[in-house]
CSV table of C-alpha atoms in Angstrom, one decimal:
chain,number,residue,atom,x,y,z
A,305,UNK,CA,-16.7,19.2,-11.3
A,306,UNK,CA,-15.8,16.8,-8.5
A,307,UNK,CA,-13.7,13.8,-9.5
A,308,UNK,CA,-12.9,10.5,-7.9
A,309,UNK,CA,-9.4,10.5,-9.5
A,310,UNK,CA,-6.3,12.3,-8.3
A,311,UNK,CA,-7.8,12.2,-4.8
A,312,UNK,CA,-5.6,10.9,-2.0
A,313,UNK,CA,-6.9,8.3,0.5
A,314,UNK,CA,-5.3,6.7,3.6
A,315,UNK,CA,-5.9,3.4,5.3
A,316,UNK,CA,-5.6,1.0,2.4
A,317,UNK,CA,-4.0,-2.4,2.2
A,318,UNK,CA,-2.0,-3.7,-0.8
A,319,UNK,CA,-0.8,-6.9,-2.3
A,320,UNK,CA,1.5,-7.2,-5.3
A,321,UNK,CA,0.6,-9.8,-7.9
A,322,UNK,CA,3.1,-11.0,-10.5
A,323,UNK,CA,1.8,-12.6,-13.7
A,324,UNK,CA,-1.3,-14.7,-14.3
A,325,UNK,CA,-0.3,-17.4,-11.8
A,326,UNK,CA,-0.9,-15.0,-9.0
A,327,UNK,CA,-3.6,-12.8,-10.7
A,328,UNK,CA,-6.1,-15.2,-12.2
A,329,UNK,CA,-6.8,-17.5,-9.2
A,330,UNK,CA,-7.4,-14.5,-7.0
A,331,UNK,CA,-9.8,-13.0,-9.6
A,332,UNK,CA,-11.7,-16.2,-10.0
A,333,UNK,CA,-12.0,-16.8,-6.2
A,334,UNK,CA,-13.2,-13.2,-5.7
A,335,UNK,CA,-15.9,-13.6,-8.3
A,336,UNK,CA,-16.9,-17.0,-6.8
A,337,UNK,CA,-17.3,-15.3,-3.4
A,338,UNK,CA,-19.0,-12.1,-4.6
A,339,UNK,CA,-22.4,-11.4,-3.0
A,340,UNK,CA,-23.5,-8.2,-4.7
A,341,UNK,CA,-21.5,-6.9,-7.6
A,342,UNK,CA,-18.7,-7.8,-10.0
A,343,UNK,CA,-17.3,-5.1,-12.3
A,344,UNK,CA,-14.6,-5.9,-14.9
A,345,UNK,CA,-13.0,-3.9,-17.7
A,346,UNK,CA,-10.2,-5.2,-19.9
A,347,UNK,CA,-8.5,-4.5,-23.1
A,348,UNK,CA,-8.1,-8.2,-24.1
A,349,UNK,CA,-10.4,-11.1,-23.4
A,350,UNK,CA,-9.7,-14.3,-25.4
A,351,UNK,CA,-11.6,-17.6,-25.6
A,352,UNK,CA,-8.8,-19.6,-24.1
A,353,UNK,CA,-8.4,-21.4,-20.8
A,354,UNK,CA,-8.5,-18.1,-18.9
A,355,UNK,CA,-11.4,-16.6,-20.8
A,356,UNK,CA,-13.5,-19.7,-20.7
A,357,UNK,CA,-12.9,-20.0,-16.9
A,358,UNK,CA,-13.9,-16.4,-16.5
A,359,UNK,CA,-17.0,-16.9,-18.5
A,360,UNK,CA,-18.1,-19.8,-16.2
A,361,UNK,CA,-17.4,-17.8,-13.1
A,362,UNK,CA,-19.4,-14.8,-14.3
A,363,UNK,CA,-22.3,-16.9,-15.5
A,364,UNK,CA,-22.4,-18.6,-12.1
A,365,UNK,CA,-22.3,-15.2,-10.2
A,366,UNK,CA,-25.0,-13.7,-12.4
A,367,UNK,CA,-27.3,-16.7,-11.9
A,368,UNK,CA,-27.0,-16.4,-8.1
A,369,UNK,CA,-28.2,-12.8,-8.3
A,370,UNK,CA,-24.9,-10.9,-8.3
A,371,UNK,CA,-24.9,-7.8,-10.6
A,372,UNK,CA,-22.1,-8.5,-13.2
A,373,UNK,CA,-20.8,-6.0,-15.7
A,374,UNK,CA,-18.1,-6.9,-18.2
A,375,UNK,CA,-16.6,-4.2,-20.4
A,376,UNK,CA,-14.1,-5.2,-23.2
A,377,UNK,CA,-12.4,-3.3,-25.9
A,378,UNK,CA,-13.8,-3.6,-29.4
A,379,UNK,CA,-10.3,-3.8,-30.9
A,380,UNK,CA,-8.4,-5.9,-28.3
A,381,UNK,CA,-11.2,-8.4,-27.8
A,382,UNK,CA,-12.6,-8.3,-31.3
A,383,UNK,CA,-12.3,-12.1,-31.8
A,384,UNK,CA,-14.9,-13.0,-29.2
A,385,UNK,CA,-17.6,-15.1,-30.8
A,386,UNK,CA,-21.3,-14.5,-30.7
A,387,UNK,CA,-21.8,-17.8,-28.9
A,388,UNK,CA,-19.4,-16.8,-26.1
A,389,UNK,CA,-21.1,-13.4,-25.6
A,390,UNK,CA,-24.6,-14.8,-25.9
A,391,UNK,CA,-24.0,-17.3,-23.1
A,392,UNK,CA,-23.0,-14.4,-20.8
A,393,UNK,CA,-26.0,-12.2,-21.8
A,394,UNK,CA,-28.4,-15.1,-21.3
A,395,UNK,CA,-27.2,-15.7,-17.8
A,396,UNK,CA,-27.8,-12.0,-16.9
A,397,UNK,CA,-24.3,-10.6,-17.4
A,398,UNK,CA,-24.3,-6.9,-18.6
A,399,UNK,CA,-21.8,-7.2,-21.5
A,400,UNK,CA,-20.4,-4.0,-23.1
A,401,UNK,CA,-18.1,-3.3,-26.0
A,402,UNK,CA,-16.0,-0.2,-26.2
A,403,UNK,CA,-16.0,1.2,-29.7
A,404,UNK,CA,-16.9,-1.9,-31.7
A,405,UNK,CA,-16.3,-1.5,-35.4
A,406,UNK,CA,-16.5,-3.9,-38.3
A,407,UNK,CA,-13.4,-4.6,-40.4
A,408,UNK,CA,-13.1,-2.8,-43.7
A,409,UNK,CA,-11.4,-4.7,-46.5
A,410,UNK,CA,-10.2,-7.2,-43.9
A,411,UNK,CA,-8.5,-4.6,-41.7
A,412,UNK,CA,-9.4,-3.2,-38.3
A,413,UNK,CA,-9.9,0.6,-38.5
A,414,UNK,CA,-10.6,1.4,-34.8
A,415,UNK,CA,-6.9,1.3,-33.8
A,416,UNK,CA,-6.7,4.6,-31.8
A,417,UNK,CA,-8.1,5.6,-28.4
A,418,UNK,CA,-8.6,2.2,-27.0
A,419,UNK,CA,-10.0,1.1,-23.6
A,420,UNK,CA,-6.7,-0.2,-22.3
A,421,UNK,CA,-7.6,-0.4,-18.6
A,422,UNK,CA,-7.5,-3.7,-16.7
A,423,UNK,CA,-9.8,-3.3,-13.6
A,424,UNK,CA,-11.8,-5.7,-11.4
A,425,UNK,CA,-14.0,-4.5,-8.5
A,426,UNK,CA,-15.7,-7.0,-6.2
A,427,UNK,CA,-18.6,-5.9,-4.0
A,428,UNK,CA,-17.1,-2.4,-3.7
A,429,UNK,CA,-14.6,-3.8,-1.2
A,430,UNK,CA,-11.8,-5.2,-3.3
A,431,UNK,CA,-10.2,-4.0,-6.5
A,432,UNK,CA,-7.5,-5.3,-8.8
A,433,UNK,CA,-5.7,-2.9,-11.1
A,434,UNK,CA,-2.7,-3.4,-13.3
A,435,UNK,CA,-1.5,-4.5,-16.7
A,436,UNK,CA,-2.6,-8.1,-16.9
A,437,UNK,CA,-5.2,-8.9,-19.5
A,438,UNK,CA,-7.7,-11.8,-19.2
A,439,UNK,CA,-5.8,-14.2,-21.5
A,440,UNK,CA,-3.6,-17.2,-21.2
A,441,UNK,CA,-0.7,-15.1,-22.6
A,442,UNK,CA,0.0,-14.1,-19.1
A,443,UNK,CA,0.7,-17.7,-17.9
A,444,UNK,CA,4.1,-19.3,-18.0
A,445,UNK,CA,2.5,-22.4,-19.5
A,446,UNK,CA,1.8,-20.3,-22.6
A,447,UNK,CA,5.4,-20.8,-23.6
A,448,UNK,CA,8.3,-18.4,-24.5
A,449,UNK,CA,5.9,-15.7,-25.6
A,450,UNK,CA,4.2,-15.5,-22.2
A,451,UNK,CA,4.2,-12.0,-20.8
A,452,UNK,CA,5.9,-10.6,-17.7
A,453,UNK,CA,3.6,-8.2,-15.9
A,454,UNK,CA,2.1,-7.0,-12.6
A,455,UNK,CA,-1.1,-6.0,-10.9
A,456,UNK,CA,-2.1,-5.0,-7.4
A,457,UNK,CA,-4.9,-6.1,-5.1
A,458,UNK,CA,-6.2,-3.2,-3.0
A,459,UNK,CA,-8.7,-2.9,-0.1
A,460,UNK,CA,-9.7,0.3,1.5
A,461,UNK,CA,-11.1,3.8,0.7
A,462,UNK,CA,-9.5,4.0,-2.7
A,463,UNK,CA,-11.7,1.2,-3.9
A,464,UNK,CA,-14.6,3.6,-3.7
A,465,UNK,CA,-12.9,5.9,-6.2
A,466,UNK,CA,-12.1,2.9,-8.5
A,467,UNK,CA,-15.7,1.8,-8.3
A,468,UNK,CA,-17.1,5.3,-8.9
A,469,UNK,CA,-14.8,5.8,-11.9
A,470,UNK,CA,-15.8,2.5,-13.4
A,471,UNK,CA,-19.5,3.3,-13.0
A,472,UNK,CA,-19.3,6.8,-14.4
A,473,UNK,CA,-17.3,5.9,-17.5
A,474,UNK,CA,-19.1,2.7,-18.4
A,475,UNK,CA,-22.6,4.0,-17.9
A,476,UNK,CA,-24.6,3.9,-21.1
A,477,UNK,CA,-27.6,6.1,-21.9
A,478,UNK,CA,-30.8,4.3,-22.7
A,479,UNK,CA,-31.3,3.8,-26.4
A,480,UNK,CA,-34.1,2.2,-28.4
A,481,UNK,CA,-31.5,0.1,-30.1
A,482,UNK,CA,-30.4,-1.7,-26.8
A,483,UNK,CA,-32.4,-2.9,-23.9
A,484,UNK,CA,-30.9,-1.8,-20.6
A,485,UNK,CA,-31.9,-2.3,-17.0
A,486,UNK,CA,-30.6,0.4,-14.7
A,487,UNK,CA,-29.0,-0.8,-11.5
A,488,UNK,CA,-28.7,1.4,-8.4
A,489,UNK,CA,-25.1,1.6,-7.3
A,490,UNK,CA,-24.4,2.0,-3.6
A,491,UNK,CA,-23.0,5.3,-2.4
A,492,UNK,CA,-19.7,4.7,-0.7
A,493,UNK,CA,-17.5,7.8,0.1
A,494,UNK,CA,-15.0,7.0,2.8
A,495,UNK,CA,-11.7,8.9,2.6
A,496,UNK,CA,-9.9,7.0,5.4
A,497,UNK,CA,-10.2,3.5,6.7
A,498,UNK,CA,-8.7,0.9,9.0
A,499,UNK,CA,-7.8,-1.6,6.3
A,500,UNK,CA,-4.1,-0.7,6.4
A,501,UNK,CA,-1.5,2.0,6.5
A,502,UNK,CA,-1.1,2.7,2.8
A,503,UNK,CA,-1.9,6.0,1.1
A,504,UNK,CA,-3.2,5.4,-2.4
A,505,UNK,CA,-4.7,7.4,-5.3
A,506,UNK,CA,-6.4,6.4,-8.6
A,507,UNK,CA,-4.9,8.2,-11.6
A,508,UNK,CA,-6.5,7.8,-15.0
A,509,UNK,CA,-6.1,9.1,-18.5
A,510,UNK,CA,-9.1,9.8,-20.7
A,511,UNK,CA,-10.0,12.1,-23.6
A,512,UNK,CA,-12.0,14.5,-21.4
A,513,UNK,CA,-10.9,15.9,-18.0
A,514,UNK,CA,-7.8,13.8,-17.4
A,515,UNK,CA,-5.8,14.0,-20.6
A,516,UNK,CA,-2.4,14.1,-19.0
A,517,UNK,CA,-2.9,13.1,-15.4
A,518,UNK,CA,-0.8,9.9,-15.5
A,519,UNK,CA,2.1,11.8,-17.2
A,520,UNK,CA,1.8,14.6,-14.7
A,521,UNK,CA,2.0,12.3,-11.7
A,522,UNK,CA,5.0,10.5,-13.2
A,523,UNK,CA,6.7,13.9,-13.7
A,524,UNK,CA,6.1,15.0,-10.1
A,525,UNK,CA,7.4,11.7,-8.8
A,526,UNK,CA,10.6,11.9,-10.9
A,527,UNK,CA,11.1,15.6,-10.2
A,528,UNK,CA,11.0,14.9,-6.4
A,529,UNK,CA,13.2,11.8,-6.5
A,530,UNK,CA,16.1,12.1,-4.1
A,531,UNK,CA,18.0,8.8,-4.5
A,532,UNK,CA,16.5,6.1,-6.7
A,533,UNK,CA,14.2,5.5,-9.6
A,534,UNK,CA,13.5,2.0,-10.9
A,535,UNK,CA,11.0,1.6,-13.7
A,536,UNK,CA,9.8,-1.3,-15.9
A,537,UNK,CA,7.9,-0.4,-19.0
A,538,UNK,CA,7.0,-2.4,-22.1
A,539,UNK,CA,6.7,0.5,-24.5
A,540,UNK,CA,9.0,3.4,-23.6
A,541,UNK,CA,8.8,6.4,-25.9
A,542,UNK,CA,8.0,9.1,-23.4
A,543,UNK,CA,6.9,12.6,-24.0
A,544,UNK,CA,9.4,15.4,-24.3
A,545,UNK,CA,8.6,16.6,-20.7
A,546,UNK,CA,9.0,13.2,-19.2
A,547,UNK,CA,12.3,12.7,-21.0
A,548,UNK,CA,13.5,16.0,-19.6
A,549,UNK,CA,12.6,14.9,-16.0
A,550,UNK,CA,14.4,11.5,-16.4
A,551,UNK,CA,17.5,13.2,-17.8
A,552,UNK,CA,17.5,15.9,-15.1
A,553,UNK,CA,17.1,13.3,-12.3
A,554,UNK,CA,20.1,11.3,-13.6
A,555,UNK,CA,22.2,14.5,-14.0
A,556,UNK,CA,21.6,15.5,-10.4
A,557,UNK,CA,22.8,12.1,-9.1
A,558,UNK,CA,19.6,10.1,-8.7
A,559,UNK,CA,20.1,6.4,-9.5
A,560,UNK,CA,17.9,5.9,-12.5
A,561,UNK,CA,17.4,2.4,-13.7
A,562,UNK,CA,15.0,1.6,-16.6
A,563,UNK,CA,13.9,-2.0,-17.5
A,564,UNK,CA,12.7,-1.9,-21.1
A,565,UNK,CA,11.6,-4.4,-23.7
A,566,UNK,CA,14.5,-6.3,-25.2
A,567,UNK,CA,12.4,-7.3,-28.3
A,568,UNK,CA,10.5,-4.3,-29.6
A,569,UNK,CA,7.8,-5.0,-32.2
A,570,UNK,CA,8.8,-2.6,-34.9
A,571,UNK,CA,12.2,-1.5,-36.1
A,572,UNK,CA,11.3,2.2,-36.3
A,573,UNK,CA,10.3,2.1,-32.6
A,574,UNK,CA,13.7,0.6,-31.8
A,575,UNK,CA,15.5,3.3,-33.7
A,576,UNK,CA,13.6,6.1,-32.0
A,577,UNK,CA,14.2,4.4,-28.6
A,578,UNK,CA,17.9,4.1,-29.4
A,579,UNK,CA,18.1,7.8,-29.8
A,580,UNK,CA,16.4,8.3,-26.5
A,581,UNK,CA,18.5,5.6,-24.9
A,582,UNK,CA,21.7,7.4,-26.0
A,583,UNK,CA,20.5,10.6,-24.4
A,584,UNK,CA,19.6,9.0,-21.1
A,585,UNK,CA,22.8,7.0,-20.9
A,586,UNK,CA,24.9,10.1,-21.4
A,587,UNK,CA,23.0,11.7,-18.6
A,588,UNK,CA,23.9,8.9,-16.3
A,589,UNK,CA,20.9,6.6,-16.4
A,590,UNK,CA,21.3,2.8,-16.6
A,591,UNK,CA,19.1,0.9,-19.1
A,592,UNK,CA,18.5,-2.9,-18.9
A,593,UNK,CA,16.8,-4.8,-21.7
A,594,UNK,CA,14.5,-7.7,-20.5
A,595,UNK,CA,15.2,-10.5,-23.0
A,596,UNK,CA,13.7,-13.7,-21.4
A,597,UNK,CA,10.2,-13.2,-22.8
A,598,UNK,CA,7.9,-10.3,-23.7
A,599,UNK,CA,7.9,-7.5,-21.1
A,600,UNK,CA,4.4,-6.2,-20.5
A,601,UNK,CA,5.0,-4.3,-17.2
A,602,UNK,CA,4.0,-0.7,-16.4
A,603,UNK,CA,5.4,-0.2,-12.9
A,604,UNK,CA,7.8,2.1,-11.1
A,605,UNK,CA,9.3,2.7,-7.7
A,606,UNK,CA,10.8,6.0,-6.5
A,607,UNK,CA,12.9,6.4,-3.3
A,608,UNK,CA,11.6,4.6,-0.2
A,609,UNK,CA,7.9,4.5,-0.5
A,610,UNK,CA,6.5,5.9,-3.8
A,611,UNK,CA,5.3,3.3,-6.4
A,612,UNK,CA,2.8,2.9,-9.2
A,613,UNK,CA,1.2,-0.1,-10.9
A,614,UNK,CA,-1.2,0.2,-13.8
A,615,UNK,CA,-2.1,-0.2,-17.4
A,616,UNK,CA,-0.2,2.9,-18.9
A,617,UNK,CA,2.9,2.5,-20.9
A,618,UNK,CA,5.1,5.6,-21.3
A,619,UNK,CA,4.5,5.8,-25.1
A,620,UNK,CA,2.2,7.9,-27.3
A,621,UNK,CA,-0.7,5.5,-27.3
A,622,UNK,CA,-0.9,5.4,-23.5
A,623,UNK,CA,0.0,9.0,-22.8
A,624,UNK,CA,-2.1,10.7,-25.4
A,625,UNK,CA,-4.7,8.4,-26.8
A,626,UNK,CA,-5.8,5.3,-24.8
A,627,UNK,CA,-8.0,5.1,-21.7
A,628,UNK,CA,-5.7,4.1,-18.9
A,629,UNK,CA,-5.6,3.7,-15.1
A,630,UNK,CA,-2.8,3.5,-12.6
A,631,UNK,CA,-2.7,3.2,-8.9
A,632,UNK,CA,-0.2,5.4,-7.1
A,633,UNK,CA,0.8,4.4,-3.6
A,634,UNK,CA,2.9,5.6,-0.7
A,635,UNK,CA,4.0,2.5,1.3
A,636,UNK,CA,7.5,1.6,2.2
A,637,UNK,CA,6.9,-2.2,2.5
A,638,UNK,CA,5.1,-2.4,-0.9
A,639,UNK,CA,7.7,-0.3,-2.6
A,640,UNK,CA,10.5,-2.5,-1.2
A,641,UNK,CA,8.7,-5.6,-2.4
A,642,UNK,CA,8.3,-4.2,-5.9
A,643,UNK,CA,11.8,-2.9,-6.0
A,644,UNK,CA,13.2,-6.3,-4.9
A,645,UNK,CA,11.2,-8.0,-7.7
A,646,UNK,CA,12.5,-5.6,-10.4
A,647,UNK,CA,16.1,-5.8,-9.1
A,648,UNK,CA,15.7,-9.6,-9.5
A,649,UNK,CA,14.8,-9.1,-13.1
A,650,UNK,CA,17.9,-6.9,-13.6
A,651,UNK,CA,20.2,-9.5,-12.0
A,652,UNK,CA,18.9,-12.6,-13.7
A,653,UNK,CA,16.9,-11.8,-16.8
A,654,UNK,CA,18.3,-8.6,-18.3
A,655,UNK,CA,21.2,-7.4,-20.4
A,656,UNK,CA,22.5,-3.9,-19.6
A,657,UNK,CA,22.6,-1.5,-22.6
A,658,UNK,CA,25.8,0.5,-22.9
A,659,UNK,CA,26.6,3.6,-24.9
A,660,UNK,CA,28.5,1.4,-27.3
A,661,UNK,CA,25.5,-0.9,-27.9
A,662,UNK,CA,23.0,2.0,-28.0
A,663,UNK,CA,25.1,4.1,-30.4
A,664,UNK,CA,23.9,4.2,-34.0
A,665,UNK,CA,26.0,5.4,-37.0
A,666,UNK,CA,26.6,9.1,-36.5
A,667,UNK,CA,24.5,10.4,-39.4
A,668,UNK,CA,21.6,8.1,-38.6
A,669,UNK,CA,21.7,8.9,-34.9
A,670,UNK,CA,21.7,12.6,-35.7
A,671,UNK,CA,18.7,12.2,-38.1
A,672,UNK,CA,16.7,10.0,-35.6
A,673,UNK,CA,17.5,12.3,-32.7
A,674,UNK,CA,16.1,15.3,-34.6
A,675,UNK,CA,13.1,13.3,-35.6
A,676,UNK,CA,12.5,12.0,-32.0
A,677,UNK,CA,13.0,15.5,-30.5
A,678,UNK,CA,10.4,17.2,-32.8
A,679,UNK,CA,8.0,14.2,-32.6
A,680,UNK,CA,8.0,14.1,-28.9
A,681,UNK,CA,7.6,17.9,-28.6
A,682,UNK,CA,4.5,17.8,-30.9
A,683,UNK,CA,2.8,14.5,-29.8
A,684,UNK,CA,0.2,16.2,-27.6
A,685,UNK,CA,-1.0,18.4,-30.5
A,686,UNK,CA,-0.8,15.6,-33.0
A,687,UNK,CA,-2.8,13.3,-30.7
A,688,UNK,CA,-5.6,15.9,-30.4
A,689,UNK,CA,-6.2,15.5,-34.1
A,690,UNK,CA,-6.9,11.8,-33.9
A,691,UNK,CA,-10.7,11.1,-34.1
A,692,UNK,CA,-12.1,10.5,-30.6
A,693,UNK,CA,-14.6,7.8,-31.7
A,694,UNK,CA,-16.8,6.3,-29.0
A,695,UNK,CA,-16.4,7.6,-25.5
A,696,UNK,CA,-18.9,5.1,-24.0
A,697,UNK,CA,-19.2,1.3,-24.4
A,698,UNK,CA,-22.1,-0.2,-26.3
A,699,UNK,CA,-24.4,-2.5,-24.3
A,700,UNK,CA,-24.9,-5.8,-26.0
A,701,UNK,CA,-28.3,-7.6,-25.5
A,702,UNK,CA,-30.2,-10.5,-26.8
A,703,UNK,CA,-31.8,-8.2,-29.4
A,704,UNK,CA,-28.6,-8.5,-31.4
A,705,UNK,CA,-24.8,-8.2,-31.3
A,706,UNK,CA,-22.9,-5.3,-32.7
A,707,UNK,CA,-20.5,-6.1,-35.5
A,708,UNK,CA,-17.5,-8.0,-34.4
A,709,UNK,CA,-14.7,-9.7,-36.2
A,710,UNK,CA,-15.5,-11.2,-39.6
A,711,UNK,CA,-14.0,-14.4,-38.2
A,712,UNK,CA,-16.5,-14.5,-35.3
């Protein structure tokens, strides 16, 4: 079966976007200037200054005849109120929820296999893809808990693949429960273009045909690295195979630098990570903990021109459960820009982790190392046993809203 993912295109143009200050104004301006179509999917949408501004822009676009689709995750965006959603629907926005589930005894139960992608497509000509959610948490003004993250603006043939993937995966079969108006999407199938010099490829992870595509592309990139790997990742608990590639790269003399979260959420994650850190440090890798504020990045640069920006962490949720998307690029100028940015983080906002700091008490380190080894070896099979849940979003219409948060 033909797929728009893992397909290389040439002639694209890129722009790196750092944090909400660069990302949100560009998104809002693109929506304001859209003439045909706005497609958005996001894990988190909050009713804060960013979410409210987005709502106004989408309502205005829909009212002037632009086809607008907004897909949000039923777990990450559970606190959206009926009033917020109804205002969008009444204006003509096609609003969809991925796997919405009511709370049970006050707890959310739909915690696995989330729609974790963050994608915007405008008129089939521009796309934005990365790790930045549509929330004020990505603005410096949010305070010390604001997030450090990246996205990329792309124009060129790869936008067709991003558009096609969005349309295929967010299509909803007609159901008597929901009213749905079909919309003919334009057919755009260029493989090369004159927008720029960049080669680019959309790589996704889903629970159907692309279960390990993102991990596979990372492994190929690391395996072929000759000189330098620099990676920033918020949640770093990679698979056994990825760990092996990182270790082998460091052992053969590749300069491996990892920028990781300095403030992990859970102690058990930190202990498991410490066992992996110890192994990588002994192989010759260097690890830097970003401590200024929460790190939310999912980016990497390898050698002179290979880079990736996307939504996928290198942890079990992203690698084996969530729906994710990354853009992989071959462009020396873009890679140099991203590398320079990451090296700036290392120089000014990170603390290097040494073997002494990473080392746990011998018995505890031994126990955790054994646990981490067997856990990472068996994660793919363990993940296959997690219930899949909904594979398509639910269309919300004025006939009623699916159950959201009990606080809505």
